[in-house]
Short mmCIF file of C-alpha atoms in Angstrom, two decimals:
data_model
loop_
_atom_site.label_atom_id
_atom_site.label_comp_id
_atom_site.label_asym_id
_atom_site.label_seq_id
_atom_site.Cartn_x
_atom_site.Cartn_y
_atom_site.Cartn_z
CA GLY E 1 -9.65 4.96 -15.94
CA GLN E 2 -8.22 2.68 -13.29
CA ASN E 3 -10.13 -0.36 -12.10
CA ILE E 4 -8.69 -3.16 -9.98
CA ASP E 5 -11.16 -5.73 -8.66
CA GLN E 6 -10.89 -8.47 -6.06
CA PRO E 7 -13.49 -10.48 -4.11
CA THR E 8 -14.38 -8.64 -0.92
CA GLU E 9 -14.21 -11.60 1.44
CA MET E 10 -13.19 -15.27 1.37
CA THR E 11 -13.25 -18.05 3.92
CA ALA E 12 -11.02 -21.14 3.92
CA THR E 13 -10.04 -23.97 6.23
CA GLU E 14 -6.70 -24.41 7.98
CA GLY E 15 -4.41 -26.65 5.92
CA ALA E 16 -6.32 -26.04 2.69
CA ILE E 17 -5.41 -24.10 -0.48
CA VAL E 18 -7.06 -20.81 -1.43
CA GLN E 19 -6.85 -18.73 -4.62
CA ILE E 20 -7.51 -14.99 -4.53
CA ASN E 21 -8.22 -13.44 -7.92
CA CYS E 22 -7.50 -9.94 -9.15
CA THR E 23 -8.62 -8.38 -12.44
CA TYR E 24 -7.39 -5.02 -13.60
CA GLN E 25 -8.01 -2.39 -16.24
CA THR E 26 -5.45 0.38 -16.01
CA SER E 27 -4.16 3.07 -18.36
CA GLY E 28 -0.65 1.65 -18.05
CA PHE E 29 0.97 -1.47 -16.66
CA ASN E 30 4.45 -1.94 -15.30
CA GLY E 31 4.08 -4.81 -12.86
CA LEU E 32 1.68 -6.25 -10.30
CA PHE E 33 2.26 -6.68 -6.56
CA TRP E 34 0.51 -8.64 -3.84
CA TYR E 35 0.60 -7.34 -0.27
CA GLN E 36 -0.70 -8.82 2.98
CA GLN E 37 -2.17 -6.54 5.63
CA HIS E 38 -3.21 -7.61 9.12
CA ALA E 39 -5.73 -5.35 10.85
CA GLY E 40 -4.07 -2.21 12.20
CA GLU E 41 -0.70 -3.09 10.70
CA ALA E 42 1.40 -2.09 7.69
CA PRO E 43 0.96 -3.86 4.36
CA THR E 44 3.84 -6.30 3.82
CA PHE E 45 5.17 -7.37 0.43
CA LEU E 46 4.35 -10.91 -0.75
CA SER E 47 5.10 -11.15 -4.45
CA TYR E 48 5.74 -9.32 -7.71
CA ASN E 49 4.92 -10.25 -11.32
CA VAL E 50 5.85 -8.27 -14.41
CA LEU E 51 5.96 -11.08 -16.99
CA ASP E 52 3.29 -13.68 -17.67
CA GLY E 53 3.50 -16.84 -15.63
CA LEU E 54 3.80 -18.17 -12.13
CA GLU E 55 6.13 -16.93 -9.39
CA GLU E 56 6.52 -19.27 -6.44
CA LYS E 57 7.79 -18.31 -3.00
CA GLY E 58 7.29 -20.92 -0.30
CA ARG E 59 3.60 -21.34 0.53
CA PHE E 60 2.69 -18.38 -1.67
CA SER E 61 2.52 -18.29 -5.47
CA SER E 62 1.32 -15.55 -7.80
CA PHE E 63 0.26 -15.78 -11.42
CA LEU E 64 -0.07 -13.09 -14.08
CA SER E 65 -1.71 -12.95 -17.51
CA ARG E 66 -1.19 -9.50 -19.00
CA SER E 67 -3.36 -10.18 -22.05
CA LYS E 68 -6.31 -11.02 -19.78
CA GLY E 69 -5.60 -8.35 -17.17
CA TYR E 70 -5.68 -11.09 -14.55
CA SER E 71 -3.64 -12.25 -11.59
CA TYR E 72 -4.14 -14.63 -8.71
CA LEU E 73 -2.46 -15.28 -5.38
CA LEU E 74 -2.35 -18.92 -4.28
CA LEU E 75 -1.87 -19.72 -0.61
CA LYS E 76 -1.08 -23.34 0.29
CA GLU E 77 -1.16 -25.15 3.64
CA LEU E 78 -3.21 -22.37 5.17
CA GLN E 79 -2.43 -21.35 8.73
CA MET E 80 -4.55 -19.33 11.15
CA LYS E 81 -2.04 -16.48 10.93
CA ASP E 82 -2.84 -16.14 7.21
CA SER E 83 -6.14 -14.50 8.20
CA ALA E 84 -5.60 -11.00 6.82
CA SER E 85 -6.47 -8.67 3.99
CA TYR E 86 -4.73 -9.37 0.67
CA LEU E 87 -4.15 -6.40 -1.61
CA CYS E 88 -3.46 -6.57 -5.33
CA ALA E 89 -1.64 -3.48 -6.63
CA VAL E 90 -0.73 -2.43 -10.17
CA ARG E 91 2.22 -0.20 -10.96
CA ASP E 92 1.18 2.49 -13.40
CA ARG E 93 3.44 2.99 -16.38
CA ASP E 94 4.67 6.35 -15.19
CA GLY E 95 8.27 6.36 -16.30
CA ALA E 96 9.37 8.88 -13.73
CA THR E 97 7.93 7.52 -10.54
CA ASN E 98 6.69 4.35 -8.91
CA LYS E 99 2.92 4.93 -8.74
CA LEU E 100 1.19 1.94 -7.15
CA ILE E 101 -2.60 1.68 -7.41
CA PHE E 102 -4.27 -0.72 -4.98
CA GLY E 103 -7.26 -2.94 -5.61
CA THR E 104 -10.22 -3.22 -3.31
CA GLY E 105 -8.58 -5.90 -1.13
CA THR E 106 -9.76 -9.38 -0.12
CA LEU E 107 -10.36 -10.17 3.54
CA LEU E 108 -9.44 -13.82 4.10
CA ALA E 109 -10.70 -15.66 7.17
CA VAL E 110 -8.98 -18.98 7.94
CA GLN E 111 -11.09 -21.28 10.10
CA PRO E 112 -9.97 -24.29 12.15
CA ASP V 1 17.39 -1.84 9.12
CA THR V 2 14.43 -2.60 6.86
CA GLU V 3 11.87 -0.53 8.70
CA VAL V 4 9.82 2.51 7.95
CA THR V 5 9.00 4.22 11.24
CA GLN V 6 5.97 6.45 11.66
CA THR V 7 5.07 8.68 14.59
CA PRO V 8 2.75 9.11 16.32
CA LYS V 9 0.86 5.82 16.10
CA HIS V 10 -2.39 7.50 17.12
CA LEU V 11 -3.49 11.13 16.88
CA VAL V 12 -6.70 12.88 17.86
CA MET V 13 -7.09 16.47 16.75
CA GLY V 14 -9.73 19.15 16.48
CA MET V 15 -10.65 20.87 13.26
CA THR V 16 -8.72 24.02 14.21
CA ASN V 17 -5.53 22.25 15.26
CA LYS V 18 -2.22 22.04 13.44
CA LYS V 19 -0.32 18.78 13.73
CA SER V 20 2.36 16.87 11.83
CA LEU V 21 2.88 13.23 10.98
CA LYS V 22 6.45 11.99 10.72
CA CYS V 23 8.05 9.17 8.76
CA GLU V 24 11.65 7.96 8.77
CA GLN V 25 13.62 5.30 6.90
CA HIS V 26 17.30 4.43 6.91
CA MET V 27 17.39 2.05 3.96
CA GLY V 28 18.80 4.65 1.58
CA HIS V 29 15.55 4.72 -0.37
CA ARG V 30 15.14 7.71 -2.66
CA ALA V 31 11.37 7.55 -3.13
CA MET V 32 8.87 8.14 -0.33
CA TYR V 33 5.08 8.09 -0.32
CA TRP V 34 2.02 9.07 1.66
CA TYR V 35 -1.10 6.91 1.41
CA LYS V 36 -4.49 7.35 3.10
CA GLN V 37 -6.50 4.28 4.10
CA LYS V 38 -10.10 4.32 5.32
CA ALA V 39 -11.45 1.33 7.23
CA LYS V 40 -11.95 -1.76 5.06
CA LYS V 41 -10.72 0.12 2.00
CA PRO V 42 -7.41 -0.10 0.08
CA PRO V 43 -4.68 2.51 0.51
CA GLU V 44 -5.09 5.57 -1.72
CA LEU V 45 -2.02 7.40 -2.98
CA MET V 46 -1.66 11.02 -1.83
CA PHE V 47 1.89 12.16 -2.55
CA VAL V 48 5.14 10.81 -3.99
CA TYR V 49 8.58 12.27 -3.38
CA SER V 50 11.49 11.26 -5.59
CA TYR V 51 14.99 12.41 -4.63
CA GLU V 52 13.44 14.82 -2.11
CA LYS V 53 11.28 16.52 -4.73
CA LEU V 54 7.51 16.26 -4.94
CA SER V 55 6.74 14.30 -8.11
CA ILE V 56 3.09 13.33 -7.64
CA ASN V 57 0.23 15.11 -5.86
CA GLU V 58 -3.00 13.19 -6.38
CA SER V 59 -5.16 16.33 -6.17
CA VAL V 60 -4.95 16.31 -2.39
CA PRO V 61 -6.62 19.28 -0.58
CA SER V 62 -4.22 21.98 0.59
CA ARG V 63 -5.03 21.28 4.24
CA PHE V 64 -2.53 18.42 3.78
CA SER V 65 1.00 19.73 3.20
CA PRO V 66 3.88 17.29 2.63
CA GLU V 67 7.51 18.04 3.30
CA CYS V 68 10.70 16.08 2.66
CA PRO V 69 13.51 17.70 4.70
CA ASN V 70 16.07 15.10 3.62
CA SER V 71 16.29 11.70 2.00
CA SER V 72 15.42 9.86 5.24
CA LEU V 73 12.51 11.95 6.48
CA LEU V 74 9.01 12.66 5.24
CA ASN V 75 6.47 14.81 7.06
CA LEU V 76 2.78 15.47 6.52
CA HIS V 77 1.55 18.74 7.99
CA LEU V 78 -2.13 18.89 8.86
CA HIS V 79 -4.21 22.04 9.29
CA ALA V 80 -7.95 22.67 9.49
CA LEU V 81 -8.86 19.07 8.81
CA GLN V 82 -12.40 17.76 8.51
CA PRO V 83 -13.92 14.74 10.30
CA GLU V 84 -13.96 12.86 6.97
CA ASP V 85 -10.15 13.06 6.97
CA SER V 86 -10.10 10.54 9.81
CA ALA V 87 -8.18 7.52 8.49
CA LEU V 88 -4.97 5.51 8.72
CA TYR V 89 -2.11 7.45 7.11
CA LEU V 90 0.60 5.20 5.75
CA CYS V 91 4.11 6.18 4.77
CA ALA V 92 6.14 4.03 2.38
CA SER V 93 9.52 4.06 0.71
CA SER V 94 11.19 2.32 -2.20
CA ALA V 95 14.73 2.05 -3.53
CA GLY V 96 13.75 3.22 -6.97
CA LYS V 97 10.89 3.61 -9.38
CA ASN V 98 10.68 -0.10 -10.16
CA GLU V 99 11.14 -1.44 -6.66
CA LYS V 100 8.66 -2.75 -4.11
CA LEU V 101 7.30 -0.44 -1.44
CA PHE V 102 8.09 -0.85 2.25
CA PHE V 103 5.29 0.46 4.44
CA GLY V 104 5.27 1.91 7.92
CA SER V 105 2.63 0.77 10.41
CA GLY V 106 0.77 4.03 9.99
CA THR V 107 -0.75 6.83 12.06
CA GLN V 108 -4.40 6.34 13.01
CA LEU V 109 -5.85 9.86 12.81
CA SER V 110 -9.16 10.94 14.31
CA VAL V 111 -10.49 14.42 13.58
CA LEU V 112 -13.17 15.63 15.98
#
């Protein structure tokens, strides 16, 4: 079966660093995505990992370990606007089509 | 143009009504998706179209009927819905099977 887990909620302070973890057990694996979603808005793409290691993009970094079924999203220099839901999503290894399965999502609250 | 446009943004309908949700993209993407998202839950895949053909139906009830008239448009026809179908319906597109998804801002549907 498919199982993608994240902490439900996290709180952090403006200017700090926060790490959001994601563990997955899926029937196939062909890449992992992180999306940000503000309330009532569309999810927006943050990062993509398909090989083990760290991908850095400005204040956001994402790490993947395929052998452990584990990823994290690291947010540095937190800003109030980073308060949002963060979704981990695994691409199933369906050769024909891009089937993205989302995790439970982590609601991050950034406090002054 | 890197947008996926969904209309309407909000929809209230009775259980005997017939309505349609519309989605449009002009990025030349050949894969389009419908997701359903309940409050404080992750998006759940409903349908995937690849090159205007339905490639995935995640066992969605027949009261939801997707249609892809051309490569830029995706519709979701609704008929005899139930109150539990109330949710945010998200459309997405991608350039190919290994590419990231671009999401629309969704249609917030309420079934009375």
